[in-house]
Short mmCIF file of C-alpha atoms in Angstrom, two decimals:
data_model
loop_
_atom_site.label_atom_id
_atom_site.label_comp_id
_atom_site.label_asym_id
_atom_site.label_seq_id
_atom_site.Cartn_x
_atom_site.Cartn_y
_atom_site.Cartn_z
CA MET A 1 0.00 0.00 0.00
CA ARG A 2 1.16 3.53 -0.80
CA ILE A 3 0.57 5.85 2.16
CA ALA A 4 -0.09 9.60 2.19
CA ASP A 5 1.94 10.31 5.32
CA ARG A 6 3.42 13.77 4.62
CA TRP A 7 0.46 15.85 5.77
CA LYS A 8 0.78 18.44 8.53
CA ASP A 9 -2.62 20.15 8.21
CA TYR A 10 -4.60 16.91 7.93
CA GLU A 11 -4.70 13.97 10.32
CA LEU A 12 -6.79 10.80 10.54
CA ILE A 13 -6.92 10.58 14.31
CA ASP A 14 -9.06 7.47 14.81
CA ALA A 15 -11.42 5.11 12.97
CA SER A 16 -14.10 2.97 14.60
CA ASP A 17 -17.60 1.58 14.02
CA GLY A 18 -18.16 3.07 10.57
CA GLU A 19 -16.71 6.53 11.26
CA ARG A 20 -13.51 8.54 10.90
CA LEU A 21 -12.32 11.21 13.32
CA GLU A 22 -10.27 13.69 11.29
CA ARG A 23 -8.43 16.96 11.83
CA TRP A 24 -8.56 19.39 8.91
CA GLY A 25 -6.38 22.27 10.06
CA ASP A 26 -8.03 23.37 13.30
CA ILE A 27 -11.39 21.77 12.47
CA LEU A 28 -12.38 18.33 13.76
CA LEU A 29 -14.89 16.33 11.70
CA ILE A 30 -16.53 12.93 12.14
CA ARG A 31 -17.44 11.36 8.79
CA PRO A 32 -18.93 7.97 7.87
CA ASP A 33 -16.86 5.30 6.14
CA PRO A 34 -18.64 1.97 5.48
CA GLN A 35 -15.42 -0.04 5.28
CA ILE A 36 -14.60 0.70 8.94
CA ILE A 37 -16.35 -2.41 10.23
CA TRP A 38 -14.27 -2.82 13.39
CA GLN A 39 -15.60 -1.54 16.72
CA THR A 40 -12.54 -0.46 18.66
CA PRO A 41 -12.95 1.64 21.85
CA ARG A 42 -13.18 5.36 21.21
CA ARG A 43 -10.72 6.39 23.89
CA HIS A 44 -9.33 9.44 22.14
CA PRO A 45 -10.75 12.58 23.83
CA LEU A 46 -11.15 14.43 20.52
CA TRP A 47 -14.14 12.24 19.62
CA LYS A 48 -16.06 14.47 22.05
CA GLN A 49 -14.69 17.73 20.67
CA ALA A 50 -15.63 17.47 16.99
CA ASN A 51 -16.93 20.59 15.28
CA ALA A 52 -19.34 18.66 13.04
CA ARG A 53 -20.56 15.16 12.26
CA TYR A 54 -22.08 13.85 9.06
CA HIS A 55 -25.10 11.56 9.48
CA ARG A 56 -26.10 9.30 6.61
CA SER A 57 -29.78 8.84 5.85
CA SER A 58 -31.27 5.39 5.37
CA SER A 59 -32.97 6.73 2.23
CA GLY A 60 -29.71 8.02 0.76
CA GLY A 61 -27.69 11.16 1.25
CA GLY A 62 -27.50 12.68 4.69
CA GLN A 63 -26.71 15.91 6.52
CA TRP A 64 -24.12 17.63 8.69
CA GLU A 65 -24.76 18.21 12.39
CA ARG A 66 -22.86 21.22 13.77
CA LEU A 67 -21.57 20.39 17.25
CA ARG A 68 -19.23 23.33 17.91
CA PRO A 69 -18.68 26.72 16.25
CA MET A 70 -16.79 26.50 12.97
CA PRO A 71 -16.35 28.64 9.84
CA GLU A 72 -18.34 27.95 6.69
CA VAL A 73 -15.09 27.89 4.70
CA TRP A 74 -11.51 27.43 5.90
CA GLN A 75 -8.08 26.63 4.47
CA ILE A 76 -5.40 23.99 4.83
CA SER A 77 -2.00 23.56 3.18
CA TYR A 78 0.03 20.74 1.69
CA GLY A 79 3.54 22.04 1.19
CA ARG A 80 3.15 25.14 -1.00
CA LEU A 81 -0.38 24.20 -2.06
CA ARG A 82 -3.39 25.74 -0.35
CA PHE A 83 -7.00 24.60 -0.46
CA HIS A 84 -10.41 25.97 0.49
CA LEU A 85 -12.53 23.46 2.43
CA LYS A 86 -16.19 23.41 3.39
CA PRO A 87 -18.76 20.80 4.47
CA MET A 88 -20.53 19.48 1.37
CA GLY A 89 -23.28 17.03 0.57
CA PHE A 90 -22.52 13.34 0.92
CA LYS A 91 -19.88 13.92 3.63
CA HIS A 92 -17.24 15.58 1.43
CA THR A 93 -15.02 18.58 2.17
CA GLY A 94 -13.62 19.33 -1.31
CA LEU A 95 -10.39 17.37 -0.89
CA PHE A 96 -9.30 13.72 -0.81
CA PRO A 97 -6.15 13.76 1.38
CA GLU A 98 -5.05 10.24 0.38
CA GLN A 99 -4.42 11.57 -3.13
CA ALA A 100 -1.39 13.49 -1.85
CA VAL A 101 0.69 10.35 -2.38
CA ASN A 102 -0.15 10.59 -6.10
CA TRP A 103 0.47 14.35 -6.20
CA ASP A 104 3.98 13.74 -4.88
CA ARG A 105 4.79 11.06 -7.45
CA MET A 106 3.47 13.04 -10.40
CA ALA A 107 5.30 16.18 -9.27
CA GLU A 108 8.52 14.21 -8.97
CA LEU A 109 8.20 12.84 -12.51
CA ILE A 110 7.32 16.26 -13.94
CA ARG A 111 10.23 18.03 -12.23
CA ARG A 112 12.72 15.49 -13.54
CA GLU A 113 11.37 15.77 -17.06
CA ALA A 114 11.06 19.57 -16.98
CA GLY A 115 14.69 19.85 -15.97
CA ARG A 116 15.85 18.55 -19.36
CA ARG A 117 13.34 20.41 -21.56
CA PRO A 118 13.46 23.92 -23.03
CA VAL A 119 11.38 26.34 -20.96
CA ASP A 120 9.07 26.90 -23.94
CA ARG A 121 8.18 23.19 -24.13
CA PRO A 122 6.62 22.29 -20.75
CA VAL A 123 5.21 18.88 -19.88
CA ARG A 124 1.60 18.88 -21.11
CA VAL A 125 -0.79 17.20 -18.65
CA LEU A 126 -4.48 16.35 -19.07
CA ASN A 127 -6.44 15.99 -15.82
CA LEU A 128 -9.88 14.42 -16.39
CA PHE A 129 -12.59 14.51 -13.67
CA GLY A 130 -10.31 17.09 -12.04
CA TYR A 131 -12.68 17.99 -9.14
CA THR A 132 -11.32 20.91 -7.08
CA GLY A 133 -7.85 20.70 -8.57
CA GLY A 134 -5.55 19.02 -6.04
CA ALA A 135 -3.68 17.08 -8.74
CA THR A 136 -3.80 20.05 -11.11
CA LEU A 137 -2.12 22.30 -8.53
CA ALA A 138 0.56 19.70 -7.80
CA CYS A 139 1.40 19.30 -11.50
CA VAL A 140 1.33 23.04 -12.24
CA GLU A 141 3.53 23.82 -9.24
CA ALA A 142 6.02 21.20 -10.52
CA GLY A 143 6.24 23.03 -13.86
CA ALA A 144 3.62 21.39 -16.10
CA HIS A 145 1.02 22.98 -18.38
CA VAL A 146 -2.27 21.41 -17.22
CA THR A 147 -5.63 21.12 -18.96
CA HIS A 148 -8.20 20.54 -16.19
CA VAL A 149 -11.59 19.11 -17.21
CA ASP A 150 -14.65 18.51 -15.02
CA ALA A 151 -18.37 18.43 -15.74
CA SER A 152 -19.21 20.54 -12.67
CA ARG A 153 -18.96 24.30 -13.08
CA GLY A 154 -18.86 24.68 -9.30
CA MET A 155 -15.89 22.31 -8.93
CA VAL A 156 -13.95 24.10 -11.68
CA ALA A 157 -14.60 27.45 -9.99
CA TRP A 158 -13.43 25.98 -6.68
CA GLY A 159 -10.27 24.72 -8.35
CA ARG A 160 -9.55 28.21 -9.67
CA GLU A 161 -9.89 29.53 -6.12
CA ASN A 162 -7.33 26.99 -4.91
CA VAL A 163 -4.94 28.06 -7.68
CA SER A 164 -5.16 31.68 -6.55
CA LEU A 165 -4.72 30.70 -2.90
CA SER A 166 -1.56 28.79 -3.86
CA GLY A 167 -0.09 31.71 -5.79
CA LEU A 168 -0.14 29.78 -9.07
CA ALA A 169 -2.69 31.81 -11.05
CA GLU A 170 -0.05 33.04 -13.51
CA ARG A 171 1.12 29.52 -14.40
CA PRO A 172 0.04 27.97 -17.74
CA MET A 173 -3.20 26.00 -17.41
CA ARG A 174 -6.69 25.62 -18.89
CA TRP A 175 -9.91 25.12 -16.91
CA LEU A 176 -12.78 23.52 -18.86
CA VAL A 177 -16.35 22.66 -17.85
CA ASP A 178 -17.09 19.72 -20.11
CA ASP A 179 -18.10 16.07 -20.31
CA CYS A 180 -14.77 14.25 -20.09
CA GLY A 181 -15.64 11.56 -22.63
CA LYS A 182 -16.80 14.07 -25.23
CA PHE A 183 -13.77 16.26 -24.63
CA VAL A 184 -11.44 13.31 -25.24
CA GLN A 185 -13.23 12.48 -28.50
CA ARG A 186 -12.85 16.06 -29.72
CA GLU A 187 -9.16 16.11 -28.80
CA LEU A 188 -8.63 12.92 -30.80
CA ARG A 189 -10.26 14.53 -33.85
CA ARG A 190 -8.11 17.63 -33.41
CA GLY A 191 -4.96 15.54 -33.22
CA ASN A 192 -3.92 17.01 -29.87
CA THR A 193 -1.64 15.01 -27.60
CA TYR A 194 -0.41 15.16 -23.99
CA ASP A 195 2.77 14.01 -22.28
CA ALA A 196 0.90 12.83 -19.20
CA LEU A 197 -2.69 11.94 -18.41
CA LEU A 198 -4.50 11.35 -15.13
CA MET A 199 -8.09 10.69 -14.21
CA ASP A 200 -10.17 10.17 -11.09
CA PRO A 201 -13.52 9.05 -12.52
CA PRO A 202 -16.60 8.73 -10.28
CA SER A 203 -18.34 5.41 -9.81
CA TYR A 204 -21.56 7.04 -11.01
CA GLY A 205 -22.40 10.50 -12.25
CA ARG A 206 -23.97 12.75 -14.85
CA GLY A 207 -22.45 15.12 -17.39
CA PRO A 208 -23.54 18.73 -18.02
CA GLY A 209 -26.28 17.54 -20.41
CA GLY A 210 -27.56 14.81 -18.08
CA GLU A 211 -25.37 12.08 -19.59
CA VAL A 212 -25.18 9.03 -17.29
CA TRP A 213 -21.75 7.74 -16.32
CA LYS A 214 -21.25 4.22 -14.91
CA LEU A 215 -17.62 3.43 -14.27
CA GLU A 216 -17.65 -0.33 -14.89
CA GLU A 217 -19.36 0.14 -18.26
CA GLN A 218 -17.37 3.09 -19.54
CA ILE A 219 -13.89 3.00 -18.03
CA TYR A 220 -12.25 0.70 -20.60
CA PRO A 221 -13.59 2.53 -23.69
CA LEU A 222 -12.50 5.82 -22.14
CA LEU A 223 -9.02 4.49 -21.31
CA THR A 224 -8.72 3.19 -24.87
CA GLN A 225 -9.47 6.63 -26.27
CA CYS A 226 -7.19 8.36 -23.77
CA ALA A 227 -4.28 6.14 -24.78
CA GLY A 228 -4.60 7.73 -28.23
CA LEU A 229 -3.98 11.17 -26.72
CA LEU A 230 -0.53 10.32 -25.38
CA SER A 231 2.42 11.95 -27.11
CA ARG A 232 5.16 10.03 -28.87
CA ARG A 233 7.24 9.79 -25.69
CA PRO A 234 4.75 10.09 -22.82
CA LEU A 235 5.73 10.49 -19.19
CA PHE A 236 2.90 8.84 -17.24
CA PHE A 237 -0.75 7.71 -17.28
CA LEU A 238 -2.44 7.52 -13.86
CA VAL A 239 -5.92 6.18 -13.06
CA ASN A 240 -7.65 6.36 -9.67
CA SER A 241 -10.63 4.33 -8.51
CA TYR A 242 -12.88 4.35 -5.45
CA THR A 243 -15.11 1.62 -6.89
CA THR A 244 -14.96 -1.62 -4.90
CA GLY A 245 -15.28 -3.85 -7.96
CA LEU A 246 -12.37 -2.20 -9.77
CA SER A 247 -9.36 -3.69 -7.99
CA PRO A 248 -5.75 -2.53 -8.42
CA SER A 249 -5.02 -5.73 -10.37
CA VAL A 250 -7.86 -5.07 -12.84
CA MET A 251 -6.68 -1.50 -13.35
CA LYS A 252 -3.10 -2.66 -13.88
CA TYR A 253 -4.27 -5.22 -16.43
CA MET A 254 -6.13 -2.56 -18.42
CA LEU A 255 -3.17 -0.19 -18.56
CA SER A 256 -0.81 -3.05 -19.44
CA VAL A 257 -3.01 -4.03 -22.39
CA LEU A 258 -3.51 -0.47 -23.62
CA LEU A 259 0.12 0.59 -23.25
CA PRO A 260 2.08 -2.41 -24.50
CA LYS A 261 5.73 -3.06 -23.81
CA GLU A 262 6.73 -1.33 -27.04
CA ARG A 263 6.07 1.93 -25.18
CA GLY A 264 9.00 1.03 -22.96
CA GLY A 265 7.16 1.73 -19.72
CA VAL A 266 6.21 -0.11 -16.56
CA VAL A 267 2.83 -0.43 -14.85
CA SER A 268 2.26 -0.57 -11.09
CA ALA A 269 -0.96 -0.68 -9.10
CA ASP A 270 -1.76 -0.62 -5.42
CA GLU A 271 -4.14 0.61 -2.76
CA ILE A 272 -3.56 4.08 -1.37
CA GLY A 273 -4.23 4.88 2.26
CA LEU A 274 -3.98 7.16 5.27
CA PRO A 275 -2.20 6.41 8.55
CA VAL A 276 -4.48 6.21 11.60
CA LYS A 277 -2.79 7.96 14.51
CA GLU A 278 -4.56 6.14 17.35
CA SER A 279 -4.01 2.56 16.12
CA GLY A 280 -0.85 2.91 14.06
CA GLU A 281 -2.59 1.05 11.22
CA VAL A 282 -3.39 2.31 7.71
CA LEU A 283 -6.90 2.89 6.39
CA PRO A 284 -7.25 1.91 2.69
CA CYS A 285 -8.83 4.73 0.68
CA GLY A 286 -9.02 3.59 -2.93
CA ALA A 287 -6.65 2.33 -5.58
CA THR A 288 -4.29 3.74 -8.20
CA ALA A 289 -2.75 2.26 -11.34
CA LEU A 290 0.23 4.06 -12.86
CA TRP A 291 2.02 3.60 -16.16
CA GLU A 292 5.25 5.53 -16.33
CA ALA A 293 8.03 5.67 -18.88
CA LYS A 294 10.87 3.34 -17.95
CA ASP A 295 13.28 6.27 -17.92
CA ALA A 296 10.68 8.74 -16.64
CA GLY A 297 12.36 12.06 -16.14
CA ARG A 298 15.91 10.65 -16.37
CA PRO A 299 18.26 11.84 -19.11
CA ARG A 300 18.64 9.54 -22.09
CA PRO A 301 22.24 9.05 -23.25
CA SER A 302 21.72 11.17 -26.38
CA GLU A 303 20.23 14.03 -24.36
CA ARG A 304 22.82 14.38 -21.60
CA ILE A 305 24.54 17.73 -21.47
CA GLY A 306 28.35 17.93 -21.12
#
């Protein structure tokens, strides 16, 4: 398992009986998590000091219960990146902290590659289902030109806020409100390519025109089309999943088939997770499959200087 353990402003304090106790900056939240099936004693005193708790409804959805005073919107940082947070529907806050382990890896690959390129030829990254822009910020801060696509106008606007907070508004990037599948098809017709591609598709959702998205039915056709957008010497292709039926092994198999060995890359896949302070264990929080060039970011013999 790959663990997002470099946070300072976020902490998973404890996990028991279907709930997480988390610190987001100075705000304590209790949120449901159905995979937490163990019922360990809740000895940590902060369980009784939470600012808010999300209660799921038996009919679907749910609502937040405010327990202590807290702001409607607040900020946290990850390194040089800053993010606005707020309680949202279906327990969310606008950020998935476990994804920081992927931000770090992508930023590392981009920095290595950018170091050997002319400044006028940055690494071109396509971020599909970009949400509020955590991965976009990480890639832009590392030196990439990012095209960020999401079907939600509100999420794209939120991402732009995070860019400004992080002092990255002048960096090269595009923010598009669009159906990701249709955008990919148009890019294929235009002949556009990208050096790196990442996506975090939802298990179920709807596009701007009411289009229905079901991950198990549409992920492989989408991945097939996305493979056609990769440049001649791509850097990486990363796919996230929070869908139980889409295991790391299945995701690895798909990328291995779509990006054959002739590409000269390697595919890895694993769960990603967050350390639990109280128990010392790690809570699994989804899966990631990553194809990366075998020499990703490292100078090739013909390109070494000196």
